[in-house]
Amino acid sequence: MSTALICHAAADGDVARAIAELARAAGLAVRRVPAGLPPGATRPQALAEAIAAADIALALVGAQPDAADCGAALDGIAARARRDEDFRPIALLLPGAAPQTPPELAAFVLLDLRQDADCAARLAGIAAAVPRLAGLLPALLTAKPEAQARLLAALGRRWRELRRGAAARALFEQALALIPAAVAPRRRAQPRGPLATLLGRAKALFARGATDAQADDADNPTLQALAAELGNWARAMHEHGDFSGARRAQERLLALLKDALGATAPAALAVAANLAVSLKAQGRLVRARAIEEEILALRRARLGAAHPATLGAMNNLAATLLAQGEPRGALELLETVLATRRAALGAEHPDTLTAMHNRAAALQAAGDLPAAWDLQVSVLAARRRLLGDTHPDTLATTDNLAATLHAMGNAGAAQELARMALEGRRTTLGPEHPATLASLSNLAAMQAAAGDLAGARSSQEAALALRRELLGDGHPDTLAAANNLANTLREQGDAAGARRLQEPALAVRRKLFGAEHPDTLAAMSDLAATLKAEGLLAEARELENSALAGRCRALGAAHPDTVVSAWNLLNILAEMDDLAAADDLLPRHLLPLLRTEPATLPADLRAIRARLAQLLPAAAHRPGGQA
């Protein structure tokens, strides 16, 4: 049996493992150096013996070489190549490797994966230069489709880290195309697409039927790792604001895994959960909820109600219910999660504290601000004691408690906590971390609500500049930062400046998310307020009316955002002396506020309720609040 020697740095272990798996499937024995060498005084002798025994040598050259160990291995391989003209080592230059080829690679045949060139042509050149490899190359290119896909995914990850999105996506797409051959070749045609030429439409070695593939899912670490890697790729697209691209990738991967492994396979359920997250980001809450309800039912049936995966599914569904304006349903799920974790893990286990943290957020959304405050105070005290003041989880609870205090009207204490969270995140996570920028935006909102418009504007301008630099103009977080700054500009009397920010941001949101995503509807309502401030009442009325109708459909008539839109539209109609057109607004959206205890309302709805009580004192004092 021929032996392949793979020399690689620790940082390139994922590429080395995928290549080693392909080599073994093609009938080669594999030795990896320096990773497989013994420590201590025998290490140099073991390296020399490994080099001498190798029939084929491959060196991986990446962005983070291990100078000492790898240097010795490369020198030894090069020395043998100079002595033995039949021994032609190959150097695989990975994305991120230095632009200049190191002089120690002069004796190597180079396969440069840093350039956009035809891979099949490069491999043909390698086969011509390394006669011993020529006979093995067809077997290497058709062995183990899931190992091929893992290799492509590992290379794609390097392009992603270098912010070369197009190159990364091309490799991940090729990896995705190999999934059918990896898991169910009898049910799928040969893989098509960019890799078809390279593979030569070769037969996959996995000649198993779908039933065997399903049984093998839990015992196939390569396939599981590949599914996880492709899921990570889609999540990275999501984090960079490409929600539609992430959704399409997840839908394709999920369809393949369901067909080959079944809907209840762990890999399929993990991808389904990530698909629901991408759907929520696009405002497709109904479909996301249906997926999460299915996942929860499957988890309960297979694993039981108390299994950690079941509790995780409950958490995910609860978040969707909150986004749909159903905090009571979310609270039921989160109470179950909290009670189960408290009983199984104890009151101060990190997972229990996370459940308390999530339940407090739902209580705040439900309008039960005192209960949210009480729970957050308990979580914050425990996290400070167990984790310290500057731990990211402690700072997250600090920020949430600040928001609750702000909603309760305690502006001074809220701003003090918000500043603590911001400074802690700057120190612990860095000034450019997403959580730090979120804290900066939260503080700015509190400053604006307290009348400190100059302070709010300074914070918002800083947040917008950083998000533009780090994420680009079209990222959802950048759009939110632009909208926040625009609202402050409007309050400062610069409606024209606000409009210059809001109109392009709204156009991008419509394109990215669709007309009825909650963020799009919020941007419409904010732009309507700016148009009103400019005296463009007809345009403001049309836009706010569209926002109200969209919120009714997407969130429901009683959702807080819907009520705010109704109040804004009522004010526009009042300025136009057309209150006759407001007949439906009062009974459907606004008068129910008068039947609600003020202490249970967030600050904005509490203010609207107080104004309604002034305008309609008789309705405020009648039983049921009926006008």
XYZ file of C-alpha atoms in Angstrom:
627
model
C 0.000 0.000 0.000
C 1.342 3.431 -0.960
C 1.763 6.039 1.772
C 0.799 9.705 1.563
C 2.516 12.198 3.875
C 0.564 15.348 4.716
C 2.479 18.230 6.299
C 0.305 20.971 7.799
C 0.069 23.590 10.526
C -2.398 23.108 13.371
C -4.669 25.839 11.955
C -5.126 23.804 8.764
C -6.122 20.570 10.472
C -9.629 20.661 8.970
C -8.267 20.678 5.402
C -5.734 17.975 6.305
C -8.414 15.712 7.809
C -10.596 15.965 4.693
C -7.656 15.217 2.378
C -6.571 12.303 4.587
C -10.071 10.829 4.438
C -10.096 11.084 0.638
C -6.644 9.477 0.449
C -7.661 6.558 2.669
C -10.819 6.005 0.615
C -8.598 5.862 -2.494
C -6.496 3.101 -0.904
C -3.577 5.092 0.528
C -2.048 4.862 3.961
C -1.814 8.362 5.479
C 0.691 9.931 7.845
C 0.233 13.536 9.068
C 3.194 15.569 10.290
C 4.051 17.212 12.567
C 0.672 16.437 14.204
C 1.274 12.674 14.275
C 4.839 12.783 15.540
C 5.787 11.734 19.087
C 6.933 14.491 21.452
C 10.429 14.736 22.883
C 13.861 13.678 21.711
C 12.624 11.038 19.246
C 10.624 13.568 17.236
C 13.321 14.451 14.625
C 14.090 10.777 13.978
C 10.352 9.991 13.616
C 9.991 12.850 11.126
C 12.955 11.597 9.068
C 11.498 8.075 8.978
C 8.061 9.348 7.928
C 9.571 11.350 5.058
C 11.679 8.415 3.918
C 8.675 6.050 3.889
C 6.368 8.385 1.934
C 5.455 7.670 -1.694
C 3.581 10.973 -2.065
C 4.040 14.164 0.008
C 1.606 17.041 0.272
C 2.326 20.270 2.186
C -0.532 22.577 3.141
C 0.537 26.214 3.226
C -1.999 28.470 4.921
C -2.188 31.810 6.701
C -0.782 30.610 10.039
C 2.252 28.342 9.521
C 3.810 26.664 12.549
C 7.320 27.929 11.824
C 9.421 25.479 13.848
C 7.760 22.108 13.238
C 6.473 22.768 9.732
C 9.749 24.329 8.686
C 11.669 21.215 9.678
C 9.189 18.988 7.832
C 9.300 21.117 4.666
C 13.104 21.153 4.711
C 13.195 17.376 5.073
C 10.702 16.819 2.242
C 12.596 19.250 -0.024
C 15.905 17.528 0.753
C 14.485 14.153 -0.293
C 13.087 15.671 -3.491
C 16.551 16.945 -4.412
C 18.018 13.455 -3.881
C 15.190 11.475 -5.521
C 14.008 12.762 -8.887
C 10.982 10.409 -8.796
C 9.796 11.983 -5.532
C 7.865 15.172 -6.454
C 6.153 16.732 -3.411
C 3.120 18.976 -3.847
C 2.485 22.256 -2.017
C -1.174 23.235 -1.707
C -1.333 27.044 -1.286
C -4.517 27.755 0.655
C -6.545 30.990 0.683
C -4.821 33.410 3.040
C -1.286 32.140 2.364
C 1.360 34.829 1.837
C 1.446 36.309 -1.705
C 5.124 35.426 -2.135
C 5.899 31.713 -2.403
C 8.402 30.765 0.342
C 11.850 29.784 -1.025
C 11.705 26.443 0.800
C 8.948 25.399 -1.633
C 11.219 25.654 -4.670
C 11.404 21.835 -4.917
C 7.607 21.460 -4.717
C 4.983 21.315 -7.461
C 2.585 24.142 -6.594
C -1.193 23.865 -6.583
C -2.283 27.444 -5.941
C -5.836 27.675 -4.583
C -5.497 31.425 -3.965
C -6.284 32.257 -7.569
C -9.547 32.054 -9.483
C -8.507 29.510 -12.096
C -9.795 26.245 -13.490
C -9.288 23.601 -10.800
C -9.541 20.700 -13.234
C -6.760 22.189 -15.403
C -4.511 22.667 -12.366
C -5.090 19.081 -11.259
C -4.267 17.837 -14.756
C -0.971 19.724 -14.521
C -0.275 18.140 -11.138
C -0.972 14.662 -12.536
C 1.505 15.298 -15.366
C 4.177 16.585 -12.967
C 3.758 13.815 -10.378
C 3.553 10.464 -12.200
C 2.882 8.532 -8.995
C -0.231 10.629 -8.439
C -1.612 10.302 -11.962
C -3.003 6.833 -11.418
C -4.511 7.750 -8.052
C -6.108 11.044 -9.044
C -9.344 9.607 -10.497
C -9.895 7.586 -7.313
C -9.181 10.635 -5.133
C -11.676 12.725 -7.099
C -14.484 10.189 -6.830
C -13.946 8.918 -3.288
C -16.291 9.788 -0.431
C -18.458 12.667 -1.641
C -18.996 13.937 1.904
C -15.227 14.164 2.430
C -14.919 16.073 -0.852
C -17.630 18.408 0.374
C -15.886 18.900 3.723
C -12.689 19.849 1.905
C -14.545 22.383 -0.245
C -16.334 23.769 2.804
C -13.044 24.144 4.708
C -11.554 26.094 1.792
C -14.732 28.148 1.529
C -14.472 29.064 5.188
C -11.016 30.520 4.541
C -12.347 32.725 1.761
C -15.153 33.822 4.064
C -12.628 34.787 6.757
C -10.809 36.848 4.117
C -14.120 38.616 3.297
C -14.135 37.122 -0.207
C -17.825 36.323 -0.217
C -18.172 35.346 -3.879
C -15.283 32.867 -3.727
C -16.602 31.395 -0.469
C -20.102 31.014 -1.840
C -18.879 29.237 -4.987
C -17.097 26.584 -2.909
C -19.988 26.129 -0.492
C -22.374 25.751 -3.433
C -20.123 23.024 -4.826
C -20.061 21.317 -1.432
C -23.838 21.503 -1.249
C -24.114 19.883 -4.685
C -22.287 16.816 -3.344
C -24.746 16.090 -0.534
C -27.085 13.896 -2.644
C -24.214 11.655 -3.733
C -22.994 11.436 -0.143
C -26.224 10.319 1.459
C -28.520 8.720 -1.096
C -26.858 8.006 -4.455
C -29.474 5.472 -5.516
C -32.209 8.080 -5.246
C -30.336 11.023 -6.744
C -28.696 11.727 -10.074
C -24.978 12.472 -10.281
C -24.141 15.889 -8.808
C -24.356 18.719 -11.310
C -23.080 22.253 -11.266
C -19.601 23.750 -10.941
C -17.979 20.543 -9.716
C -19.287 18.318 -12.511
C -16.219 18.787 -14.733
C -13.802 18.148 -11.898
C -15.560 14.968 -10.847
C -15.914 13.745 -14.394
C -19.414 12.574 -13.494
C -17.725 9.757 -11.545
C -19.699 7.196 -9.609
C -19.912 7.810 -5.887
C -18.543 5.018 -3.730
C -21.465 5.277 -1.290
C -23.650 2.609 -2.907
C -26.133 2.512 -0.039
C -29.863 2.965 -0.146
C -31.842 5.576 1.722
C -32.724 3.208 4.573
C -29.058 2.539 5.331
C -28.290 6.223 5.085
C -30.985 7.028 7.625
C -29.658 4.428 10.024
C -26.148 5.758 9.514
C -26.924 9.401 10.291
C -25.985 9.327 13.962
C -22.911 7.160 13.286
C -21.564 9.156 10.325
C -19.430 11.916 11.867
C -18.214 13.095 8.459
C -21.743 13.658 7.203
C -22.779 15.281 10.467
C -19.778 17.584 10.366
C -20.488 18.487 6.740
C -24.112 19.343 7.510
C -22.921 21.459 10.432
C -20.344 23.239 8.256
C -22.875 24.056 5.547
C -25.244 25.236 8.255
C -22.475 27.474 9.575
C -22.001 28.888 6.091
C -25.681 29.788 5.862
C -25.574 31.335 9.339
C -22.597 33.451 8.281
C -24.626 34.719 5.315
C -27.404 35.538 7.764
C -25.015 37.429 10.078
C -23.783 39.504 7.132
C -27.341 40.508 6.270
C -27.872 38.157 3.309
C -31.101 36.725 4.726
C -32.531 35.607 1.401
C -29.279 33.855 0.452
C -29.152 32.129 3.837
C -32.762 31.032 3.500
C -32.263 29.596 0.015
C -29.156 27.680 1.100
C -30.926 26.271 4.158
C -33.991 25.281 2.142
C -31.834 23.353 -0.326
C -29.824 21.642 2.384
C -32.943 20.788 4.389
C -34.708 19.267 1.367
C -31.689 17.075 0.639
C -31.291 15.919 4.238
C -35.015 15.217 4.671
C -35.137 13.200 1.487
C -32.043 11.184 2.320
C -32.163 10.879 6.094
C -35.738 11.674 7.039
C -37.321 14.718 8.668
C -36.428 13.574 12.180
C -32.673 13.176 11.594
C -30.654 15.384 13.957
C -28.884 17.080 11.049
C -32.220 17.879 9.369
C -33.737 19.302 12.555
C -30.690 21.514 13.144
C -30.913 22.958 9.636
C -34.685 23.415 10.002
C -34.148 25.440 13.185
C -31.648 27.690 11.389
C -34.053 28.085 8.463
C -36.682 29.348 10.892
C -34.224 31.979 12.140
C -33.621 33.202 8.567
C -37.349 33.279 7.883
C -37.901 35.384 10.992
C -35.224 37.806 9.842
C -37.207 38.262 6.608
C -40.446 38.769 8.513
C -41.904 35.400 7.446
C -43.126 34.698 10.936
C -46.026 32.410 10.058
C -43.821 29.947 8.189
C -41.072 30.171 10.826
C -43.607 29.406 13.533
C -44.924 26.372 11.648
C -41.396 24.968 11.313
C -40.603 25.550 14.983
C -43.884 23.997 16.108
C -43.060 20.908 14.039
C -39.547 20.739 15.510
C -40.904 21.050 19.039
C -43.456 18.281 18.461
C -40.755 15.964 17.070
C -38.362 16.748 19.921
C -41.041 16.072 22.524
C -42.053 12.788 20.903
C -38.512 11.460 20.441
C -36.615 12.940 23.371
C -39.199 13.862 25.991
C -40.321 17.205 27.394
C -37.313 17.705 29.668
C -34.536 17.024 27.141
C -32.217 20.018 26.513
C -32.964 19.922 22.769
C -36.709 20.073 23.493
C -36.212 23.020 25.817
C -34.130 24.741 23.133
C -36.977 24.261 20.656
C -39.371 25.822 23.184
C -37.083 28.831 23.502
C -36.959 29.296 19.732
C -40.732 29.079 19.372
C -41.207 31.505 22.256
C -39.025 34.068 20.466
C -41.216 33.749 17.375
C -44.388 34.188 19.403
C -42.920 37.367 20.901
C -42.148 38.665 17.410
C -45.773 37.950 16.437
C -47.038 39.967 19.392
C -48.146 36.932 21.414
C -46.211 37.344 24.681
C -48.673 35.253 26.698
C -48.048 32.181 24.566
C -44.314 32.824 24.778
C -44.541 33.116 28.549
C -46.207 29.711 28.850
C -43.338 28.071 26.979
C -40.645 29.998 28.830
C -42.181 29.189 32.196
C -41.968 25.493 31.319
C -38.332 25.904 30.283
C -37.500 27.769 33.473
C -39.275 25.320 35.782
C -37.640 22.314 34.100
C -34.144 23.778 34.196
C -34.532 24.968 37.777
C -35.623 21.484 38.894
C -32.942 19.642 36.930
C -29.996 22.008 37.247
C -30.605 24.254 40.228
C -31.542 27.904 40.596
C -28.147 29.350 39.664
C -27.008 27.082 36.841
C -26.073 29.158 33.756
C -28.873 27.566 31.713
C -31.408 28.366 34.453
C -30.257 31.984 34.557
C -30.574 32.172 30.764
C -34.158 30.883 31.051
C -34.900 33.574 33.663
C -33.315 36.194 31.402
C -35.500 35.130 28.451
C -38.666 35.009 30.552
C -38.004 38.543 31.807
C -37.843 39.761 28.200
C -41.220 38.137 27.518
C -42.705 39.718 30.639
C -41.513 43.108 29.438
C -43.083 42.509 26.025
C -46.315 41.437 27.717
C -46.406 44.743 29.606
C -45.738 43.234 33.032
C -42.879 45.595 33.742
C -42.705 45.115 37.538
C -42.400 41.319 37.142
C -39.778 41.744 34.401
C -37.821 44.120 36.637
C -37.977 41.730 39.606
C -36.695 38.795 37.557
C -33.939 40.808 35.892
C -32.701 42.105 39.241
C -32.404 38.509 40.474
C -30.569 37.356 37.339
C -28.227 40.340 37.434
C -27.316 39.734 41.091
C -26.607 36.044 40.422
C -24.574 36.686 37.290
C -22.520 39.397 38.990
C -21.747 37.039 41.849
C -21.023 33.974 39.705
C -19.540 35.497 36.555
C -18.371 38.978 37.483
C -19.532 42.431 36.430
C -17.921 42.376 32.987
C -18.931 38.913 31.759
C -20.927 39.177 28.480
C -23.976 37.483 30.068
C -23.904 39.914 33.001
C -23.692 42.856 30.612
C -26.609 41.500 28.544
C -28.805 41.412 31.646
C -27.605 44.894 32.628
C -28.674 46.222 29.229
C -32.072 44.519 29.407
C -32.712 45.831 32.918
C -31.873 49.317 31.675
C -34.515 48.938 28.947
C -37.098 47.811 31.508
C -36.370 50.769 33.784
C -36.623 53.077 30.782
C -40.029 51.624 29.888
C -41.123 52.108 33.507
C -40.224 55.790 33.279
C -37.103 55.693 35.472
C -34.897 57.518 32.970
C -32.006 58.330 35.308
C -31.430 54.794 36.567
C -31.976 53.409 33.054
C -29.272 55.605 31.549
C -26.850 54.801 34.365
C -27.221 51.060 33.740
C -27.098 51.516 29.960
C -23.782 53.371 30.298
C -22.423 50.590 32.502
C -23.391 47.995 29.898
C -21.859 50.055 27.079
C -18.557 50.647 28.854
C -18.379 47.021 29.967
C -18.930 45.775 26.429
C -16.400 48.202 24.997
C -13.801 46.880 27.441
C -14.705 43.188 27.254
C -15.843 42.768 23.645
C -14.303 45.747 21.892
C -15.829 48.932 20.423
C -16.831 47.267 17.151
C -18.589 44.187 18.543
C -22.305 43.953 17.563
C -23.337 43.844 21.236
C -21.340 47.019 21.930
C -23.012 48.810 19.033
C -26.416 47.597 20.261
C -25.655 49.095 23.694
C -24.634 52.360 22.051
C -27.938 52.474 20.146
C -29.927 51.640 23.292
C -28.263 54.475 25.219
C -28.940 56.884 22.361
C -32.644 55.977 22.384
C -32.792 56.706 26.116
C -30.991 60.006 25.638
C -33.460 61.016 22.942
C -36.470 60.059 25.088
C -35.041 62.117 27.964
C -34.690 65.176 25.718
C -30.897 64.977 25.346
C -31.068 65.195 21.578
C -27.483 66.401 21.176
C -26.169 63.441 23.175
C -28.431 61.038 21.293
C -27.295 62.414 17.940
C -23.617 62.043 18.878
C -24.132 58.412 19.927
C -26.210 57.600 16.845
C -23.742 59.164 14.442
C -20.964 57.095 15.992
C -23.033 53.896 15.767
C -23.996 54.571 12.141
C -20.405 55.289 11.084
C -19.138 52.057 12.654
C -21.920 49.935 11.188
C -21.378 51.380 7.722
C -17.668 50.632 7.970
C -18.055 47.121 9.367
C -21.261 45.887 7.733
C -21.968 48.080 4.706
C -24.866 50.393 3.888
C -27.383 47.628 3.189
C -27.022 45.587 6.398
C -30.148 45.567 8.598
C -28.202 46.910 11.594
C -26.891 49.791 9.472
C -30.409 50.572 8.265
C -31.679 50.578 11.858
C -28.866 52.944 12.891
C -29.724 55.302 10.002
C -33.383 55.285 10.995
C -32.580 56.018 14.639
C -30.404 58.985 13.679
C -33.111 60.238 11.313
C -35.687 60.266 14.132
C -33.352 62.373 16.265
C -32.693 64.772 13.382
C -36.438 65.198 12.955
C -36.863 65.960 16.657
C -34.096 68.569 16.306
C -36.062 70.233 13.499
C -34.001 68.869 10.604
C -36.815 67.003 8.850
C -35.112 67.307 5.467
C -31.962 65.665 6.833
C -34.061 62.920 8.391
C -35.838 62.274 5.130
C -32.526 61.962 3.237
C -31.627 59.069 5.519
C -35.051 57.435 5.733
C -36.117 57.221 2.097
C -33.154 55.135 0.835
C -33.227 53.014 4.006
C -36.917 52.235 3.451
C -36.274 51.316 -0.191
C -33.527 48.871 0.841
C -35.724 47.309 3.533
C -38.562 46.783 1.070
C -36.140 45.074 -1.298
C -34.479 42.938 1.379
C -37.430 41.997 3.568
C -40.629 42.769 1.687
C -43.352 45.310 2.354
C -44.755 43.737 5.537
C -41.660 42.869 7.525
C -41.901 44.531 10.974
C -38.743 46.560 10.299
C -40.092 47.783 6.956
C -43.369 48.803 8.588
C -41.495 50.627 11.378
C -39.451 52.514 8.768
C -42.668 53.477 6.945
C -44.179 54.832 10.151
C -41.035 56.809 10.984
C -40.875 58.314 7.487
C -44.557 59.238 7.757
C -43.733 61.206 10.927
C -40.994 63.044 9.032
C -43.350 63.857 6.153
C -45.848 65.182 8.700
C -43.138 67.377 10.212
C -42.445 68.784 6.714
C -46.134 69.573 6.272
C -46.626 66.893 3.608
C -49.794 65.629 5.255
C -51.328 63.784 2.301
C -48.122 61.798 1.740
C -47.783 61.155 5.492
C -51.382 59.944 5.689
C -50.945 57.510 2.795
C -47.740 56.066 4.217
C -48.983 55.747 7.817
C -52.211 54.193 6.611
C -50.156 51.588 4.714
C -48.029 50.964 7.806
C -51.151 50.507 9.951
C -52.749 48.085 7.489
C -49.520 46.093 7.235
C -49.122 45.924 11.007
C -52.724 44.759 11.386
C -52.048 41.907 8.990
C -48.599 41.000 10.252
C -48.913 41.666 13.986
C -52.600 41.995 14.820
C -54.824 44.923 15.746
C -53.811 44.969 19.424
C -50.039 44.750 18.997
C -48.241 47.770 20.554
C -46.694 48.767 17.215
C -50.124 48.671 15.564
C -51.568 50.883 18.291
C -48.740 53.401 17.818
C -49.466 53.514 14.063
C -53.161 54.108 14.779
C -52.299 56.976 17.129
C -49.925 58.522 14.580
C -52.578 58.306 11.867
C -55.171 59.883 14.185
C -52.857 62.862 14.704
C -52.291 63.260 10.960
C -56.054 63.173 10.343
C -56.575 65.757 13.076
C -54.134 68.141 11.392
C -55.979 67.607 8.106
C -59.355 68.317 9.828
C -60.587 64.924 8.662
C -61.396 63.127 11.917
C -64.461 61.648 10.239
C -62.040 59.232 8.561
C -60.899 58.067 12.009
C -64.122 56.278 12.971
C -62.474 52.850 12.932
C -59.268 53.888 14.704
C -60.732 54.681 18.128
C -62.842 51.586 18.861
C -60.521 49.092 17.175
C -57.088 50.257 18.279
C -57.120 53.083 20.809
C -60.068 52.894 23.199
C -58.971 49.461 24.475
C -56.014 51.287 26.048
C -58.434 53.014 28.419
C -59.445 49.594 29.754
C -55.831 48.720 30.563
C -54.002 49.520 33.778
C -51.375 52.184 32.980
C -48.695 50.423 35.054
C -48.839 47.394 32.745
C -48.162 49.432 29.589
C -44.801 50.356 28.078
C -43.885 54.026 28.225
C -45.064 54.946 24.701
C -48.499 53.326 25.111
C -48.811 54.777 28.604
C -48.273 58.245 27.135
C -50.872 57.610 24.421
C -53.340 56.381 27.042
C -52.837 59.512 29.141
C -53.462 61.740 26.114
C -56.565 59.764 25.196
C -57.869 60.145 28.756
C -57.479 63.931 28.410
C -59.202 64.019 25.028
C -61.977 61.573 25.953
C -62.565 61.926 29.698
C -66.048 60.441 29.496
C -64.774 57.296 27.763
C -61.988 56.955 30.302
C -64.490 56.769 33.183
C -67.206 54.617 31.645
C -67.318 50.908 32.425
C -65.421 49.100 29.696
C -64.230 52.396 28.273
C -66.941 52.463 25.583
C -67.480 55.814 23.850
